Each structure stands twice: as C-alpha cells, then as structure tokens.
Amino acid sequence: MEVIRLEGLSFRFPGRAKPLFKDLNLVIHRGDRLLLHGPSGSGKSTLLAILAGLVPDHVGGELTGSLRLSYTRKALVLQNPEAQVITPTVEEELAFPLENRAMRVDDMDRRITAMLDRFGMAPFRYRNPLELSGGECQRLSLAAGLIQEPELLFLDEPTSYLDEDRSRALFRDLANLPPEVTVVLVEHRLELVEGFCTRWVQIDEGGLAEQASWKEVLARTPSLELPENGHGNTTRSSGIVADRAREPALGPNSSSPPPLLEIRGLSHRYPPSAPAPATVTGALGGTTAETAPANTPVLQNLSLSLAPGSITAIMGPSGSGKTTLLKKILRLLPVERGTIWWKGQDITGLKRNDYFQNLAYIPQNPEHLFLEDTVAEELALSSENREEALHLARLFALEHRLKAHPFKLSEGEKRRLTLCIALAMKRPLIIMDEPTYGLDRQGRHRLLDYLQIPELSSVSMLLVSHDSPFVRALGCRTLLLTEGHVEEIHL
Amino acid sequence: MSQNRTVSPRWEPNPLALFLAQLFLMVPVLFAMDKITPLCYLTLGFINLFFVAGLELVRFIRLVIPLSTLSLGLFFMNLFFPAQGVNGLDRAISVFLRSFTLISLSSGYILSVSPYDIIRALMQNWHLNYRLGFSLFAGWNTIPLLKRDIEIAQKAQEIRMAGRKQKPRASLTRLPITILSGAILHGERLSLSMAGRGLEDARERTFIHRILWTRKDTLYCIGAGLTALLFWVVLILGGIFVFELG
C-alpha cells in the first residue's frame, strides 16, 4: 500500500532562481525502510520536510507537481535535538504530541511511563530537557517521535549526537518497530544503517536515483572503514607520550622535558543547583538509566598528557564529562592550581593571553570562529603573509571561495576554513570540538585527509568526538572518558 | 495522577489570580502622590507575596535592591531639582515610595511564579493561542542556549585574537550576527518541530501539567480587589490620598 507518491515534483526556495529539486518521482510503500543519502547541501532535510507535509507551509518556497500523502500519523525527529525542545520537562516533551491530539491525561501518563522505561530515561522524567547531554536529548527526541505510534517515522540524522554504541543501539531499537511502520531516514554514517534499510535513494543535483542494492550504495560513497590512503597507519600516533598518571607531576622543577599540555589530578563537580551532566545511562532500549547525584564529580582525579606533534582523541558516552574537560582546558570553568600545565608551567600562573597564544580552538559550530566578511579576510586576519594565506586556501580547496562570506560556505567548507585559520595562527595545539559534526561521508573523508597533511605534522591536536569510525580511521591515540576517569583504548 | 500534580496540600493561588491580586494593589499606587498610600499597599502586597504566594525573602531582596536604584535616582532628581513652589524633600519621598512600591510588587510577582506556569495558565485559563504560548515556552528555553553560544563564541574569538591587536569593529559586530543567525535558525527548527508534532492541527488540546482555576482563586481575586478598593476609599475619605497622574 502506498503511503507517499511524488510525481514530477519540483521545489524552489524563495528568492532562488534554480530549483532545489526538479521532476522528482518516488513511491514509498507501507513498511519501507528508506534511506535518503547524498552530499551535504543536496536537500535531504528539505525533502524529508516535503515528505512530512511541512513544505511549503512551514519552510516556505514553491512546490509544484503532485504530492500525495496517504498517512495520518507521522513523527519527525530532527538532526539537532536541542532545536526540538519546546517544553521545560521531559514529561511534557513526551506529552506534547499527545496533548495536541487531545488524549486523555491517564492514557498519556501510561504511554509516557512506558516510553521512559523503554528508553531507560525514567529518572529524567521531571528534568529540563536542556539540562540533558546531547545524546540523552537525542534519545528524548526519538522517544517523543515514537510515543505518537506513527505510521511514518521521519528521521533526520538521528545519530548526530550519539556515540557508536548508542547509535547501534538506536538502530537495534528501530529494527524492533512493527513491520507496518514506514521509516524514511537521512543518515551519513552508512555503516550504521546496513541491514536496517530496505531501500536506498540518493539525492544529488536536484534529482533522485534509487540503488538496487547495498553494494551499489557503498560504491557511490567513500568509505571510512576501508581507508584508501593509509589512514590508521600514520606516524603521528607515535609522537604521543604515555600517560604518566602515577609519576610525580611535572612542574617547573622537573628535569625531563615537559609535554605540551599536561593534566594532573583534575576533578570537577557541579554545584547541586546546576545541571548535572554526569549521568550514566544505559543503552537505548537496554538497562535503566541512573541519574548521578548532582554533586557527583564529573571529572575525578583525571590525568593525561599531550606530546608535541601528536593527535589525541577524547571519546566517551554522552554526559561523561568531555565538555567539562574541554571547558577546563579553555578556562571556561575555574581551574585549580597545579592541575593543568602548559609546557611545564601551571596555567593558573600564566596570563590568559599568554596561555591562549598557544591554542587554536575550533568549536563545534564553525561559525563561532568567524570574524570577517569574506574567506580571504578571515585568512588575512590569521596570517600576516598574504602568500601563505593563499597557499593555505589552495591546500584546503578554498581558493575558489575567497570572496564568499564565511557563513555562506557549505558545512564541509566551513570546517576546512576553520582548519585553515587554525593552521594560519601557527599555534602549537589545535583543539577541535566534534570536528565531524554536520559533515557528510565525503566531508569526513576529506577532513581525514586534511588532518594528515605534512603542514600539520608539527602541530598537536586534541579532538573531542563521538565519531568512532572517524577516530579509528585517523589512527590516533584515543582516550575514553567514562564516569570522570580516562583510559587509553584501541579502536 | 498527573493532572493533580499541581494541587499541593497547601492552597496556592493560580498564577493569573495572583497577577490580578497584585494588579489590584498596584492601581491606586499608580495615581498616588502621598506617602501613606504606597506604604499601605506595599504592606498589603508583601502580605500577599510572602504569606500567600510563598515568596522567598532572600531572592526578593537580591532582585529589588538593584532595581530600587531607579527609585533612588528619582528621589535625588526630585530632591535636587524640584519644580517651582514644590517641597523637594516631600515630593522626593512620595515619588520614591510610589516607584519603590510598584517595582517591589511587580518584581515580587515575577519571582513568585514560574514563567512556564504563567504561560501554561494563559493557555489553559485565558485561552492564549497555543502556537503563541508554546513559542513563548521555546523562547524562554532559548535564553540559556544563547548564553552558552555567546560564551563559546567569545572564548573562540578570544583565543583566536590572543596576542594580536584587537579589531574592535569586527569583534563588536560579528558576535551579535553569529548569535542572531544561530537564534533565527533555532527558531525555524523549533517551528518545524512544533508543526511536525501536530500543534497546527490542535483545535482543542489537553495538558498533562494542568493549572487549575478554582473557586478559591475567584474568591481570592474578589477578596484582593475588595481589600484594595476598601483601603482606597478609606484613604480618599480620610483626606490622605493625593491624586496625581504620572
């Protein structure tokens, strides 16, 4: 039975001459598990919104052709879980779609309790969703979708905030959906959807192309699992010093050469009134979540060190303290004396400016780094030498975008520009927060290449990421942060 | 049961009933230019806020002290620059008391009630449009997100500009643009999320978190209104109330 039929459908955003889609034809049947894939900016999310019946009323633009939607109950889970939070409690967030259907309060209560148990989120019932970690918030979004018992479930990159284990658990949970539920999803991490999807449709240059098999899908996209250019065997990892957690702290009196950045016995706990990100949650659909008491330390006596020229990735489940650690290093949170050292000097004894002159920080949202009106000006601001700036632009395939506004670049280009800026700043340590966030498969692949260019070989890099395949392919030292402790792992 | 969650053993006024009660107490003060009227209604307002609404004194003081600098400003302005033929000190005290009472009663109300409960009550009791109500919810939720984004963007830019001569124009203009563009995008996504969860189709909706308007709320409002009126009449008849607009 057909649930969606598109015939000769075209769509154009307001004010744009060129249509985003032209003459699309697609039929989706009840029970299909359909993957929409394609490069960033190809219109996957827009097509999802069209299929969910939200275009043009809520997105704007001009829709022509035939669109027949033969379903009544739908659920839409967007990419950014924070952008879906409407109400101040987890309970109300789950109740929201049911309230809109004027469901009786008793029935709502029963459904919410069942859904919270299913997702292991019962202790969070009265918490503010915005106090949850990104992963927890993403699971809440999915729960808010499934609670509607939809005929059609639209998922826009549902794993973008989840670590690998939770991502796989999510797809295991989705596999248990009743067979009559149709799922249309956008997902860049193809390795996760193998075995789940039954149809695969690629969007590119305004058209749709359906693939007959999984093999054909893989043939059309670069793989992170099977690097073609020796990723994972990089010599960068050998430049890393072992974590000497049991050795005496390095300080000004130490005789051995100090590492670039060293953390010794770092702990942090949030005050009881503040949000407590230190939550230990079970896998989706698995064990019950445990909410850590608000005064449980997020970081407990944590130690690590970074050698010059090394790449270190910090991974960990949602709420494990990755953000807190980063905030400490960036001095966004108070730093206790003798816990963080820069080249053997306690950073609490350094002037902020002197310490920051050694760092290049690339936030999760690249736009937070941009200051100028064009790519060329951004590069000129970071590099005093114009030739060098141009060389960097060429190196990162941005020379054709020099006159473009940084905000108008694609996600991949923005990420490359931030790397360009970081390199131009000539700082010994580059800190990257979720560098693959918002990047499609090709973008992640290119980033992998760029991170290993010779120009970056003398620079240390500290990455915070939950993208296991990317970190594995990078072949760098990987530290797992769990329950406030850090341990080295091999992916 | 969820619908009884808001009904505690101790009766608490509906946020809108409390709003009306505070409003009734503030109206006579708006027109008073004497010293006794504001003091009377300030006392009544404090009784209402601290004993009926359960306002915490420390929170109240923390907010009112900085806000009352405005009243002090008015006091000194009237003291040092009085109009011709007016007793400066007398008028300064009256103006101070009037503005201080209005500030105290309004900020006390804001602290007594959760903003979410005010919006819930507006939707459930006064039929505020659901879309507008939940947009207010979402807007309130966005404030901490904006704060976090500002913090991160400032830090990223501080680190980027460390050791360099600051470009004031760029740093001053870029940050609001970055934050605003993020806020607009956030708003678009929220709108899509609300529509995707059926808010547009909701003619009549239920609420798991109910804010009830009970008979006690009606009696409380009438009581507060009558008390305010009675005091006003007594003050007028006693020749204490001095009318002045503005």
Short mmCIF file of C-alpha atoms in Angstrom, two decimals, chain A residues 54 58-59 74 78 80 82-88 91-93 95-97 99-100 102-103 105-106 108-109 112 126 130 144 148 327 330-332 352-353 356-357 359 361 363 367-373 378 381-382 384 405 407 421 425 427, chain B residues 1-3 5 116 120 131 134 137-138 141 144-145 148-149 151-153 155-164 167 169-171 174 177-179 181 186 189-202 204-210:
data_model
loop_
_atom_site.label_atom_id
_atom_site.label_comp_id
_atom_site.label_asym_id
_atom_site.label_seq_id
_atom_site.Cartn_x
_atom_site.Cartn_y
_atom_site.Cartn_z
CA LEU A 54 5.59 20.59 6.11
CA HIS A 58 6.49 25.83 7.35
CA VAL A 59 9.59 26.09 5.20
CA LYS A 74 3.65 10.89 11.42
CA LEU A 78 15.25 16.43 13.55
CA ASN A 80 19.63 18.87 16.31
CA GLU A 82 18.10 20.91 21.22
CA ALA A 83 16.13 22.55 18.44
CA GLN A 84 13.20 20.30 19.20
CA VAL A 85 12.88 21.10 22.87
CA ILE A 86 9.70 23.06 23.41
CA THR A 87 8.67 22.39 27.00
CA PRO A 88 10.50 22.62 30.33
CA GLU A 91 7.47 14.52 30.73
CA GLU A 92 5.83 17.44 28.94
CA GLU A 93 8.10 16.98 25.94
CA ALA A 95 3.24 14.57 26.25
CA PHE A 96 3.34 17.41 23.71
CA PRO A 97 2.25 15.46 20.57
CA GLU A 99 -1.77 16.70 24.07
CA ASN A 100 -2.14 18.03 20.53
CA ALA A 102 -6.36 15.83 22.96
CA MET A 103 -5.50 12.48 24.51
CA VAL A 105 -4.33 12.55 30.73
CA ASP A 106 -4.47 9.00 32.16
CA MET A 108 -0.84 9.97 28.26
CA ASP A 109 0.58 9.15 31.64
CA ILE A 112 4.92 8.30 28.91
CA TYR A 126 10.91 15.86 35.66
CA LEU A 130 18.08 21.21 28.03
CA ALA A 144 8.85 11.86 21.55
CA GLN A 148 2.93 9.02 18.80
CA LYS A 327 35.89 23.85 29.31
CA LEU A 330 39.87 26.50 27.67
CA ARG A 331 39.42 28.12 31.07
CA LEU A 332 35.70 28.42 30.63
CA ARG A 352 45.17 34.25 29.96
CA ASN A 353 46.52 35.94 26.84
CA PHE A 356 45.72 31.37 24.73
CA GLN A 357 48.50 32.39 22.34
CA LEU A 359 45.99 27.40 21.42
CA TYR A 361 40.26 26.34 19.29
CA PRO A 363 34.30 25.00 18.24
CA GLU A 367 30.59 29.98 12.65
CA HIS A 368 31.58 30.84 16.21
CA LEU A 369 35.14 31.31 15.00
CA PHE A 370 34.44 33.63 12.08
CA LEU A 371 35.06 37.37 12.40
CA GLU A 372 35.31 38.73 8.89
CA ASP A 373 33.12 39.22 5.84
CA GLU A 378 39.41 35.57 7.53
CA LEU A 381 43.34 38.11 9.82
CA SER A 382 45.07 34.92 10.88
CA GLU A 384 50.30 38.12 8.24
CA HIS A 405 31.05 35.13 3.06
CA PHE A 407 28.55 31.94 6.67
CA ILE A 421 42.52 29.55 10.24
CA MET A 425 47.54 31.03 13.51
CA ARG A 427 49.70 27.70 17.39
CA MET B 1 -2.28 11.22 38.71
CA SER B 2 -0.60 13.76 36.51
CA GLN B 3 -3.49 16.20 36.45
CA ARG B 5 0.38 17.27 40.28
CA TYR B 116 6.30 28.47 32.49
CA ARG B 120 0.53 27.44 30.93
CA ARG B 131 1.14 28.46 18.98
CA PHE B 134 4.48 27.35 23.05
CA PHE B 137 7.94 28.45 26.07
CA ALA B 138 10.51 27.81 23.39
CA ASN B 141 14.15 27.87 26.68
CA PRO B 144 20.29 29.58 28.27
CA LEU B 145 21.25 28.23 24.83
CA ARG B 148 26.06 29.19 26.12
CA ASP B 149 26.62 30.10 22.46
CA GLU B 151 30.19 32.08 25.95
CA ILE B 152 31.69 29.66 23.41
CA ALA B 153 31.89 32.19 20.59
CA LYS B 155 36.06 32.17 24.03
CA ALA B 156 36.81 31.01 20.46
CA GLN B 157 37.35 34.60 19.38
CA GLU B 158 39.36 35.50 22.47
CA ILE B 159 41.70 32.58 21.78
CA ARG B 160 41.89 33.49 18.11
CA MET B 161 42.78 37.09 18.81
CA ALA B 162 45.21 36.34 21.67
CA GLY B 163 48.49 38.12 21.10
CA ARG B 164 47.09 40.17 18.23
CA LYS B 167 39.92 44.70 15.75
CA ARG B 169 34.75 46.68 14.72
CA ALA B 170 34.88 43.04 13.80
CA SER B 171 34.64 41.68 17.31
CA ARG B 174 30.42 39.77 14.36
CA ILE B 177 25.46 38.48 13.99
CA THR B 178 26.74 34.99 14.75
CA ILE B 179 24.44 34.61 17.73
CA SER B 181 21.84 33.93 12.89
CA HIS B 186 16.97 27.69 16.02
CA ARG B 189 13.79 24.43 13.53
CA LEU B 190 11.54 24.87 16.55
CA SER B 191 8.69 25.95 14.34
CA LEU B 192 9.21 22.85 12.20
CA SER B 193 9.38 20.67 15.28
CA MET B 194 6.11 22.08 16.65
CA ALA B 195 4.37 21.62 13.33
CA GLY B 196 5.82 18.11 12.96
CA ARG B 197 4.29 17.17 16.30
CA GLY B 198 0.83 18.33 15.34
CA LEU B 199 0.48 21.70 17.08
CA GLU B 200 -1.06 23.25 13.97
CA ASP B 201 -3.88 20.70 13.91
CA ALA B 202 -4.70 21.04 17.60
CA GLU B 204 -8.71 21.55 21.50
CA ARG B 205 -5.79 20.10 23.35
CA THR B 206 -5.30 18.50 26.75
CA PHE B 207 -2.49 19.33 29.18
CA ILE B 208 -0.60 16.88 31.33
CA HIS B 209 0.52 19.72 33.57
CA ARG B 210 -2.71 21.41 34.46
#
